[in-house]
mmCIF file of C-alpha atoms in Angstrom:
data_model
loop_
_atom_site.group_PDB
_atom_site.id
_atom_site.type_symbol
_atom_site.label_atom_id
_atom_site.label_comp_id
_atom_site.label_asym_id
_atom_site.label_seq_id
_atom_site.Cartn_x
_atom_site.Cartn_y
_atom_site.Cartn_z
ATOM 1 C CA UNK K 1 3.673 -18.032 12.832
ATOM 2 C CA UNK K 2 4.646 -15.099 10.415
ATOM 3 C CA UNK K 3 2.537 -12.554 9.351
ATOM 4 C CA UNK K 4 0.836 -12.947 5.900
ATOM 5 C CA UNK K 5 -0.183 -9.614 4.391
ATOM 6 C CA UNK K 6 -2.169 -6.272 4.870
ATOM 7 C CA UNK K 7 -5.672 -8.096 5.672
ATOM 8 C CA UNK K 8 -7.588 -5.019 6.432
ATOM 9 C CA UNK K 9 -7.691 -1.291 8.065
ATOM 10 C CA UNK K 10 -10.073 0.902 10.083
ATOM 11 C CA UNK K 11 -10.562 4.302 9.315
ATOM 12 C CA UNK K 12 -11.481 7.328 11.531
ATOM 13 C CA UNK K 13 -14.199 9.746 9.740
ATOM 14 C CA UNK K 14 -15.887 12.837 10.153
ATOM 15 C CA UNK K 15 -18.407 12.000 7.850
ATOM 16 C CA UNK K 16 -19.842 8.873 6.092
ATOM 17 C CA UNK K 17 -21.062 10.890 3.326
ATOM 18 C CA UNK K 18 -18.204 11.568 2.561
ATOM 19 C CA UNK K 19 -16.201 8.606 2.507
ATOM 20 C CA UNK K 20 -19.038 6.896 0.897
ATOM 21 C CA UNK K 21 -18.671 8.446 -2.046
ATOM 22 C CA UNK K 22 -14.700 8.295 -2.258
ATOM 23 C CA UNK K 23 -14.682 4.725 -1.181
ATOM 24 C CA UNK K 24 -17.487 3.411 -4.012
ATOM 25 C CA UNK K 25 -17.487 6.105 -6.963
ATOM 26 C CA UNK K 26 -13.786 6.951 -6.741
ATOM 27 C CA UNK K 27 -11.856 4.271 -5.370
ATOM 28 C CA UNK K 28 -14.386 1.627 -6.789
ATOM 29 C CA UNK K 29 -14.784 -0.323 -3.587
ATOM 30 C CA UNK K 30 -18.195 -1.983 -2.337
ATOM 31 C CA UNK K 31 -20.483 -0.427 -0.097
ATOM 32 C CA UNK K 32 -21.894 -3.633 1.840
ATOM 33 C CA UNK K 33 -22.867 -2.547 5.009
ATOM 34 C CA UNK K 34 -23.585 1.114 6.542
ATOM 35 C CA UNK K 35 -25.286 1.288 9.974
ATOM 36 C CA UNK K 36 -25.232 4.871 12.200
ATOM 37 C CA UNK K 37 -21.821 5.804 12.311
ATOM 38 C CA UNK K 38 -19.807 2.895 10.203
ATOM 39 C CA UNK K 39 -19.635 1.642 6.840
ATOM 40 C CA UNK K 40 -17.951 -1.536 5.468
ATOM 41 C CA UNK K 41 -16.598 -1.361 1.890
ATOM 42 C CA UNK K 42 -15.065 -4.733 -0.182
ATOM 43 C CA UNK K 43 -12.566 -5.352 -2.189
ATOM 44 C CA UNK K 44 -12.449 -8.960 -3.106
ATOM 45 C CA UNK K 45 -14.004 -12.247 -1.798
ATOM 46 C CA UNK K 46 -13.617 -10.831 2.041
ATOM 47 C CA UNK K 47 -17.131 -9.577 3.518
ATOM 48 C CA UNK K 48 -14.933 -6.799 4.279
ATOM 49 C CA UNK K 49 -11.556 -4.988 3.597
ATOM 50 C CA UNK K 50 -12.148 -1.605 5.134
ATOM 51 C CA UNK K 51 -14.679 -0.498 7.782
ATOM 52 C CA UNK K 52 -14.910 3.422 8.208
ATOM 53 C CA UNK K 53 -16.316 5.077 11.772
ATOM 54 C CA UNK K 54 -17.798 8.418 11.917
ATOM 55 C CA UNK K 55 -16.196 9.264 15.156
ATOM 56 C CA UNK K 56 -14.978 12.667 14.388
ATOM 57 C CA UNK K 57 -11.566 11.500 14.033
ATOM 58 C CA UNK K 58 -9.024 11.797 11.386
ATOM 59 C CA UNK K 59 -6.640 8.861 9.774
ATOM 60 C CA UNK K 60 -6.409 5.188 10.561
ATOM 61 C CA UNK K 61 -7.841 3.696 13.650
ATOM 62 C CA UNK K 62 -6.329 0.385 13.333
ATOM 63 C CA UNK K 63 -4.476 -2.411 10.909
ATOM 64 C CA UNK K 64 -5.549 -5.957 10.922
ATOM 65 C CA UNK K 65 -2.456 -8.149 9.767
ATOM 66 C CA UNK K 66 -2.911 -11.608 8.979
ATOM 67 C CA UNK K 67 -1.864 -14.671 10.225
ATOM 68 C CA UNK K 68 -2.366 -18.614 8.856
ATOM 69 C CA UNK K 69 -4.500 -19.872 11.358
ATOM 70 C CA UNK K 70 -5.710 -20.697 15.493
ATOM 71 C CA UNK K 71 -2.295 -22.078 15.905
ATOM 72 C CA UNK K 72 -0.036 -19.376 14.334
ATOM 73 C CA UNK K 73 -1.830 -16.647 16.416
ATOM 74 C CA UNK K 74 -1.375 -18.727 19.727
ATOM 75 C CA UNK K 75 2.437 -18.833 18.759
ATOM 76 C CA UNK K 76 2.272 -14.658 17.708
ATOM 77 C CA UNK K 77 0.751 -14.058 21.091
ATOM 78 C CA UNK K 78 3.431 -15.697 22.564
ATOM 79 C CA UNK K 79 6.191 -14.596 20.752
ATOM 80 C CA UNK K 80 4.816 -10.777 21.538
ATOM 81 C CA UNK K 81 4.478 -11.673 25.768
ATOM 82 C CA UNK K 82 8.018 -13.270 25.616
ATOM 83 C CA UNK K 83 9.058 -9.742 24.195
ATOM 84 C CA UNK K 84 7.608 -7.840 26.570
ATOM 85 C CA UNK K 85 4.688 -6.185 24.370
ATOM 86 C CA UNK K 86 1.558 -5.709 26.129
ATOM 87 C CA UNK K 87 -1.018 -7.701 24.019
ATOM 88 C CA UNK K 88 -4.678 -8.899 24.741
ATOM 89 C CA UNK K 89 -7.051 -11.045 23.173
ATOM 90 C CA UNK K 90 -9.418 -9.582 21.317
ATOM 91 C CA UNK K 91 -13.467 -10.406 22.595
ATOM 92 C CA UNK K 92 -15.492 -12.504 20.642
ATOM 93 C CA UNK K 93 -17.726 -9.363 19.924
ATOM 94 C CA UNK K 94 -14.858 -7.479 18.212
ATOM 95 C CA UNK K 95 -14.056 -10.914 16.354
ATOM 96 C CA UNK K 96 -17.855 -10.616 14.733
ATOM 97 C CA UNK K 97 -17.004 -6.424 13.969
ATOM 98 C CA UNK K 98 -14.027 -7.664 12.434
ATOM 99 C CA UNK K 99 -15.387 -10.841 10.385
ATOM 100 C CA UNK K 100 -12.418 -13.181 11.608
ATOM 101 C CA UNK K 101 -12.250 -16.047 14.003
ATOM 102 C CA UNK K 102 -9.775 -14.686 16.222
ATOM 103 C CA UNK K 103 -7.479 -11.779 16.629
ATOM 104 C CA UNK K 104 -5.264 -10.233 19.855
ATOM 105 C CA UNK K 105 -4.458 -6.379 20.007
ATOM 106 C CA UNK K 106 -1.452 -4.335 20.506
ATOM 107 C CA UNK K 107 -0.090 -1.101 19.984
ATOM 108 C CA UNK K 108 3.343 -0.604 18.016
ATOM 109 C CA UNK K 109 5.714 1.972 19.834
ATOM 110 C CA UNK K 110 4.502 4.645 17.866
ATOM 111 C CA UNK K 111 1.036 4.147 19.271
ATOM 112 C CA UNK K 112 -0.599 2.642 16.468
ATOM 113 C CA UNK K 113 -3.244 0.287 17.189
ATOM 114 C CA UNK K 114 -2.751 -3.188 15.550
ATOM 115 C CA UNK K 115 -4.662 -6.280 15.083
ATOM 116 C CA UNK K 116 -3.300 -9.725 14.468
ATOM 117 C CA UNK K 117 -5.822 -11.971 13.122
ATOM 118 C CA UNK K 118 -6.678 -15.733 11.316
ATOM 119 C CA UNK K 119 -9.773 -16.914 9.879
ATOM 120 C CA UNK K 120 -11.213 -13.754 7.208
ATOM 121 C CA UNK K 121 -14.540 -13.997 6.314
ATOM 122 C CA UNK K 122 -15.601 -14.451 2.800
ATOM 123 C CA UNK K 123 -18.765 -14.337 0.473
ATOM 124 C CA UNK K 124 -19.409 -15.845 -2.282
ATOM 125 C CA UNK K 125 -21.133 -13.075 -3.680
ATOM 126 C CA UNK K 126 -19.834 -11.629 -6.664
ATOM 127 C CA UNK K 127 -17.500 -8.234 -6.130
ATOM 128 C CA UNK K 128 -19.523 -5.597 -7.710
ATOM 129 C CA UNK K 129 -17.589 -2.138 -7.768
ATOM 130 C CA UNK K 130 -18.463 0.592 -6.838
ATOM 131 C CA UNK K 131 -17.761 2.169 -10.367
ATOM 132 C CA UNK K 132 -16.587 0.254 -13.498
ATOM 133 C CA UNK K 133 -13.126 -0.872 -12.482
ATOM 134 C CA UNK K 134 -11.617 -4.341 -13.835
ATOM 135 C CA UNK K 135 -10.593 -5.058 -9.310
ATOM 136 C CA UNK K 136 -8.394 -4.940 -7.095
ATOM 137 C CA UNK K 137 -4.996 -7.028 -6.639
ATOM 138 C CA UNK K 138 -5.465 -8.593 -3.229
ATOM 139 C CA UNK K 139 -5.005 -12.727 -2.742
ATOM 140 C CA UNK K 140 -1.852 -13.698 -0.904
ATOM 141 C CA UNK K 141 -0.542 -10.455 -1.509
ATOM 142 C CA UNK K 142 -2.799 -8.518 1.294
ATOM 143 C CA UNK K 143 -4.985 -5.837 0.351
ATOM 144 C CA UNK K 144 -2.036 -3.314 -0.342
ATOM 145 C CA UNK K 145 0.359 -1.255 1.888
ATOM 146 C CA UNK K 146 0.806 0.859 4.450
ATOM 147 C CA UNK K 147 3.052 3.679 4.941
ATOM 148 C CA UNK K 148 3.372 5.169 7.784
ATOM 149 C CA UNK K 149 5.198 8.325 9.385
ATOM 150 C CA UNK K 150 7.506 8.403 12.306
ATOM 151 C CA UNK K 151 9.948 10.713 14.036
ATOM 152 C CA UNK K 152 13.279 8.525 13.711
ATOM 153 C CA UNK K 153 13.625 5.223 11.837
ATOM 154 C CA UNK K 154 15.664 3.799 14.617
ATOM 155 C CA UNK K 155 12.854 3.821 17.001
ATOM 156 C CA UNK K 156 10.550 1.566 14.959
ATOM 157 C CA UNK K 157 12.324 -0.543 13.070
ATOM 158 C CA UNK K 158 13.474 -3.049 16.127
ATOM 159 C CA UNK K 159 10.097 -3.942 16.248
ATOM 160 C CA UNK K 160 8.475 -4.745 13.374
ATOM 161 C CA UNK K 161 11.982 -6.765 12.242
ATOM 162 C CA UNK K 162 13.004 -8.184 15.346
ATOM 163 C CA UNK K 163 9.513 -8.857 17.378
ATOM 164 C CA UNK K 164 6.870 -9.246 14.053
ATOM 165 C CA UNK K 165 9.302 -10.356 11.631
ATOM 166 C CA UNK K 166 9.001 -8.155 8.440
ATOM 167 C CA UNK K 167 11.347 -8.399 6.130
ATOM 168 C CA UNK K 168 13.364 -5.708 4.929
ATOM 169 C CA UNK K 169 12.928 -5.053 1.143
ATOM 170 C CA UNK K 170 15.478 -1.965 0.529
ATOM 171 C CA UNK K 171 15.606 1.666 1.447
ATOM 172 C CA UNK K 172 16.095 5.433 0.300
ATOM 173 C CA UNK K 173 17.744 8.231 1.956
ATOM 174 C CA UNK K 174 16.380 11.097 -0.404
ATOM 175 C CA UNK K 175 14.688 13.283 -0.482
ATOM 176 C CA UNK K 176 13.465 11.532 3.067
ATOM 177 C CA UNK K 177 14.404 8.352 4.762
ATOM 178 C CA UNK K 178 11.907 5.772 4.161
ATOM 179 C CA UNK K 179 12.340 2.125 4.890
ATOM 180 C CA UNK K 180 10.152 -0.595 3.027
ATOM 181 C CA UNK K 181 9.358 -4.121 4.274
ATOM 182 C CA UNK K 182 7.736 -7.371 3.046
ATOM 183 C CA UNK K 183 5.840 -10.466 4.648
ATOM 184 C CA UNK K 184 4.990 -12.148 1.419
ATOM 185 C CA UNK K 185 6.057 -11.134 -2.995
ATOM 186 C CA UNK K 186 4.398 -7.777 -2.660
ATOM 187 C CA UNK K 187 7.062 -5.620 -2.424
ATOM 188 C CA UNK K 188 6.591 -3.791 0.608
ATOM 189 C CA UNK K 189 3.138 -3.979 2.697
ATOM 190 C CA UNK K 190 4.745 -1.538 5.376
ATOM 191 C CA UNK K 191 7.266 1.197 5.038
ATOM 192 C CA UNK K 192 8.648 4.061 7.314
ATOM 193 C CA UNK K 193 8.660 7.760 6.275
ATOM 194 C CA UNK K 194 11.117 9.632 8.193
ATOM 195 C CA UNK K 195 8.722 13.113 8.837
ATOM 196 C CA UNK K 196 9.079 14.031 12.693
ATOM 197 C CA UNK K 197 5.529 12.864 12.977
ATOM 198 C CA UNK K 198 3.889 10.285 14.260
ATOM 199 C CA UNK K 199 0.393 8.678 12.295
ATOM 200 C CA UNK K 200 -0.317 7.399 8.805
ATOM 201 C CA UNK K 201 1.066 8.884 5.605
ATOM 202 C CA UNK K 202 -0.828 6.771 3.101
ATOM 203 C CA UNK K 203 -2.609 3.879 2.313
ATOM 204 C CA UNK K 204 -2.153 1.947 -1.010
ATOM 205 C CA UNK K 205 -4.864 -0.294 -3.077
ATOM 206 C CA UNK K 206 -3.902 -2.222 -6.320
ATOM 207 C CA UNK K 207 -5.988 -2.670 -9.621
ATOM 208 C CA UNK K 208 -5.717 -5.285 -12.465
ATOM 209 C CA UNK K 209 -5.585 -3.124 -14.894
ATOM 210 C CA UNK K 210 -3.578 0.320 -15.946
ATOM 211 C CA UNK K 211 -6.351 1.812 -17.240
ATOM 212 C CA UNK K 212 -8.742 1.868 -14.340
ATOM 213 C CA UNK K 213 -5.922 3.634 -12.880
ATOM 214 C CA UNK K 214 -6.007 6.487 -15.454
ATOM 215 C CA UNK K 215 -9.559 6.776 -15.505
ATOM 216 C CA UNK K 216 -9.357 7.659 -11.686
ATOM 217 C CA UNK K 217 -6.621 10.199 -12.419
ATOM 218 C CA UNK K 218 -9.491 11.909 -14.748
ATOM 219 C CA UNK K 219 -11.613 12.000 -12.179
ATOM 220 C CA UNK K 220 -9.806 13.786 -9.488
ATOM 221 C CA UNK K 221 -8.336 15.663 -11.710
ATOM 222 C CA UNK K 222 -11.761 17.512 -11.737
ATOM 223 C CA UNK K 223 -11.518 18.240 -8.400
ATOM 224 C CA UNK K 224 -7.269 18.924 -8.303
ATOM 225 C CA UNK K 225 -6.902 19.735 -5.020
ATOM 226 C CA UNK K 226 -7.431 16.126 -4.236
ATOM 227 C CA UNK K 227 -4.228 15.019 -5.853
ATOM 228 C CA UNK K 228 -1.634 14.907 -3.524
ATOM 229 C CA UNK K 229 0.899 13.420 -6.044
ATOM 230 C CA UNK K 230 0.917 12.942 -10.085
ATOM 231 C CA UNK K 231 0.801 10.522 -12.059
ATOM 232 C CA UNK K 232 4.150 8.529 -11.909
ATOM 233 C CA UNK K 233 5.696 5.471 -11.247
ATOM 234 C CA UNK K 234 8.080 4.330 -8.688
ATOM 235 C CA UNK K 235 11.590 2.615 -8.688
ATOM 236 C CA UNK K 236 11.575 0.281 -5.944
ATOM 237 C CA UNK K 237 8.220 -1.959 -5.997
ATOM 238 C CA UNK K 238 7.310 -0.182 -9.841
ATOM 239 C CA UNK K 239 4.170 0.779 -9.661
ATOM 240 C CA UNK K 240 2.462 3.044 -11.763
ATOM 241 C CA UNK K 241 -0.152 5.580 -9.739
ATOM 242 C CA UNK K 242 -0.703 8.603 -8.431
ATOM 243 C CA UNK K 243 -1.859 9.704 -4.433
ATOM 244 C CA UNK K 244 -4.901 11.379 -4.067
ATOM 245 C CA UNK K 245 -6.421 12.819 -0.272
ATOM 246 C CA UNK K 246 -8.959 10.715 1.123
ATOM 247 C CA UNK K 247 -11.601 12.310 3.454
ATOM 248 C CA UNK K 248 -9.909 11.387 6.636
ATOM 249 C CA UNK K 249 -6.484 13.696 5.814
ATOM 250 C CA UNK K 250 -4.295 10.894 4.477
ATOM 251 C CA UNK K 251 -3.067 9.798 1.624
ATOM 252 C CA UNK K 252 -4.457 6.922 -0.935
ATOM 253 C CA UNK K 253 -2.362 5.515 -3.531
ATOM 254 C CA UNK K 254 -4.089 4.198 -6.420
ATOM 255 C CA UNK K 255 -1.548 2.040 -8.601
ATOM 256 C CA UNK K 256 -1.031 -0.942 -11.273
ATOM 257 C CA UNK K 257 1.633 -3.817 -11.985
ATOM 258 C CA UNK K 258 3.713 -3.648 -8.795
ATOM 259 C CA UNK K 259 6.829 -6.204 -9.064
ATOM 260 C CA UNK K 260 6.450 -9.122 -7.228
ATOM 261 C CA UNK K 261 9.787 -10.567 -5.249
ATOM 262 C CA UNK K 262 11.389 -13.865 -4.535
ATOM 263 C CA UNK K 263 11.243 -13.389 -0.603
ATOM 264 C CA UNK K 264 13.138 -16.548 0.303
ATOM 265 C CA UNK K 265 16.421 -15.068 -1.955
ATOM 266 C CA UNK K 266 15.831 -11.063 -1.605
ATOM 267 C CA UNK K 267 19.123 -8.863 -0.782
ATOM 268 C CA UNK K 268 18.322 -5.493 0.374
ATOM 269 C CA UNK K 269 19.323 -2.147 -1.098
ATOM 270 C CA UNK K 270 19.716 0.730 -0.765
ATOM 271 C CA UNK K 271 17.548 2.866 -3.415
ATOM 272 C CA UNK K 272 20.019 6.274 -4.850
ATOM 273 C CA UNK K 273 17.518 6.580 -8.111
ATOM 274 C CA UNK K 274 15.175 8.305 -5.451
ATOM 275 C CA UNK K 275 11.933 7.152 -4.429
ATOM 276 C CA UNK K 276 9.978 7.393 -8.269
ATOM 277 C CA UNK K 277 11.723 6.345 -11.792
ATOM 278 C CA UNK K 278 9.641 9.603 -13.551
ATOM 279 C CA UNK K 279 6.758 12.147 -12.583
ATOM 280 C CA UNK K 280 5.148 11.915 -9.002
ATOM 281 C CA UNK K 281 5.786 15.388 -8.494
ATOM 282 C CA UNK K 282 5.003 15.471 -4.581
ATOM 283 C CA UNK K 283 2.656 18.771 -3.615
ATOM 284 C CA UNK K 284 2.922 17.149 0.087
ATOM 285 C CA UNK K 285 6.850 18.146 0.591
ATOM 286 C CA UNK K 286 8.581 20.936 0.956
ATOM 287 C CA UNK K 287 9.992 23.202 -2.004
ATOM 288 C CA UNK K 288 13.541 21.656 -1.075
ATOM 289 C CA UNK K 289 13.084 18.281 -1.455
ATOM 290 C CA UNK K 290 10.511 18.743 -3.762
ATOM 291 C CA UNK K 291 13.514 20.220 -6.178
ATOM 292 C CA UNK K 292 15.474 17.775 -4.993
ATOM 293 C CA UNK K 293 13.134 14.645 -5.813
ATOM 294 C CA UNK K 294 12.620 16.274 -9.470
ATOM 295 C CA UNK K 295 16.751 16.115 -10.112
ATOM 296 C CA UNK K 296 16.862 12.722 -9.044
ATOM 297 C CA UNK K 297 14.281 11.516 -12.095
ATOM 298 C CA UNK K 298 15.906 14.243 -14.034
ATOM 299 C CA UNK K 299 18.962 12.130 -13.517
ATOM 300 C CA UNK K 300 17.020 8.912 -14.066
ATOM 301 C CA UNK K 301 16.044 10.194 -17.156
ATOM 302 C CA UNK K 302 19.664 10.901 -18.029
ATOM 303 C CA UNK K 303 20.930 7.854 -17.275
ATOM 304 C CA UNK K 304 18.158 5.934 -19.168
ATOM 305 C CA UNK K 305 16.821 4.164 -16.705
ATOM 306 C CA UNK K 306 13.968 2.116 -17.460
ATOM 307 C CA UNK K 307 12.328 -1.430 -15.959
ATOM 308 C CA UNK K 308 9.808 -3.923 -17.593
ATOM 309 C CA UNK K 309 6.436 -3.363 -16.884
ATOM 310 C CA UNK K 310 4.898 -6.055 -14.577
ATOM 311 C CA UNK K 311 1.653 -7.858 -15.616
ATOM 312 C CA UNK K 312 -0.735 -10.870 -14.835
ATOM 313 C CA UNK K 313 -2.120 -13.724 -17.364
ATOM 314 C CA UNK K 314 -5.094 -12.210 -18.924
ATOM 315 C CA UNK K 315 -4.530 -7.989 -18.639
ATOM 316 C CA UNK K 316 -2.040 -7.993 -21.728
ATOM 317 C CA UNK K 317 -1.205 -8.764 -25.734
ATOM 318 C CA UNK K 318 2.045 -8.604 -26.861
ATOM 319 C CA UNK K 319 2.981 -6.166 -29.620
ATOM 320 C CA UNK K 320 2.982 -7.189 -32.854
ATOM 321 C CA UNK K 321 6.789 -8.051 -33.698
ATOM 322 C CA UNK K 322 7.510 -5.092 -36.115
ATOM 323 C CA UNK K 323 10.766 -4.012 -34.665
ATOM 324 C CA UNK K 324 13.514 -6.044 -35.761
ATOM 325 C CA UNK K 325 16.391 -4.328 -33.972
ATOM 326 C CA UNK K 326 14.683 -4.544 -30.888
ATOM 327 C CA UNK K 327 14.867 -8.139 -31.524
ATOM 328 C CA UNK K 328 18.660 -7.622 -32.008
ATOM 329 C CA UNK K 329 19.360 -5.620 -28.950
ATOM 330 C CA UNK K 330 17.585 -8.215 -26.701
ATOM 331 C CA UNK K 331 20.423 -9.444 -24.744
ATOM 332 C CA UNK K 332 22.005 -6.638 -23.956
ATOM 333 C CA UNK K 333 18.562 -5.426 -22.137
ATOM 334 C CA UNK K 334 18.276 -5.206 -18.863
ATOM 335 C CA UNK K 335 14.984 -7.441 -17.720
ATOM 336 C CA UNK K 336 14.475 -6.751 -13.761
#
């Protein structure tokens, strides 16, 4: 009956060109379909993660979250009538758009559309990126996260804890007020952003390996304005990456080696360190809390923070051991 994960997101466009080119040759996704005014794009073994509409529109039109099956999205329906959220089913024509067997539709109180759904299509067709990147880190952890902005966190949180049951992973109070929540190990796959506005603040996608992540750095880096953040890493969930504007006037976070959580024995925290362990200096805020987001690492970096990195089988070697008082200091490490 829970939700599983991030299973995929619509996008509002001014122009397919556009998006076309960021989606394939920057963010390395698949072009697989394109008709008048949409394009699909893959990530994975789904026929589809993200389908873009040229409607003249700007951010996200809608978020498909997953659940496990016919049964679990009778019992979500319910669960959403009993609470008094107006929900409908969604028509078998907008189940073939979407490439699932099922899904209902609703509308969170901040007026974003969502779309609960079972039964993903897959291919299986071999992923072929759009440009030479190693893939994406999708499975059971969704296809990434969403952040999203809103005027007060009181007003939002009710509702995706109480009514669709995410899980709240910790939370930071500067240099903004941003709540993150989980539904499966990823870290977060939704969190808050305390702005006074309403709409998305950024989408994120994970790769397997660091270095596809640098490589995309280089290339918006030739175009700078694009970078919306730098190159950092962050405390909470760890990632490495770096935010970049997409065509539609939101964010996209591009990132490697997010931690992944035991959800059944999580304790939330609250995060003091600030929102990044180093770098991601934020061009989005204001010159306050942009000052005040650069002492907090400042003070991370007194302090001497630091955290393992987080890898899968197959993307790593281990050093060579040539260090023997690392060896020495070993218990006295910290190890996340």
């Amino acid at each position: 009956m829970d939700i599983q994960g991030l299973g995929y997101v619509g996008i509002r466009a001014k122009s397919l060109e556009d998006w076309t080119s960021f989606g394939t040759q920057f963010l390395g996704m698949q072009l697989v379909e394109r008709g008048g005014k949409s394009l699909a794009l893959r990530m994975d073994d789904r026929k589809q993660r993200v389908v873009v509409s040229e409607d003249g529109g700007e951010g996200v039109a809608f978020f498909g979250w997953e659940v496990a099956d016919a049964a679990a999205l009778d019992d979500f329906g319910a669960r959403l009538e009993q609470a008094g959220v107006e929900v409908a089913r969604g028509s078998r024509a907008l189940a073939d758009e979407r490439r699932v067997k099922d899904l209902v539709v609703l509308a969170d109180p901040l007026g974003n559309r969502l779309e609960i759904f079972h039964g993903a299509e897959t291919t299986t067709d071999p992923f072929k990126p759009g440009r030479a990147i190693s893939g994406f880190r999708t499975g059971p952890l969704g296809m990434g996260h969403a952040v999203l902005h809103c005027e007060k966190i009181g007003d939002i949180l009710p509702f995706y804890q109480d009514i669709l049951g995410f899980k709240l992973s910790d939370y930071c109070t500067k240099p903004f007020a941003a709540y993150f929540f989980h539904v499966n190990p990823r870290h977060h796959s939704v969190a808050f952003i305390e702005s006074g506005k309403v709409g998305i603040h950024h989408l994120m996608v994970e790769t397997c390996y660091l270095d596809d992540v640098g490589q995309c750095y280089d290339i918006a880096q030739k175009t700078p304005e694009m970078i919306a953040t730098t190159f950092g890493r962050h405390y909470n969930d760890q990632v490495h990456s770096f935010y970049s504007w997409s065509p539609s006037k939101f964010m996209f976070e591009y990132g490697w080696g997010g931690r992944t959580i035991d959800t059944e024995n999580w304790k939330p925290e609250v995060i003091t360190q600030g929102p990044s362990l180093w770098c991601h200096e934020r061009y989005w805020l204001n010159e306050q809390q942009r000052n005040e987001a650069r002492e907090l690492r400042i003070s991370n970096a007194e302090k001497g923070y630091r955290l393992p990195l987080n890898v899968m089988e197959g993307n790593y070697k281990l050093a060579r051991d040539v260090c023997p008082w690392w060896d020495a200091t070993a218990p006295a490490r910290k190890t996340g």
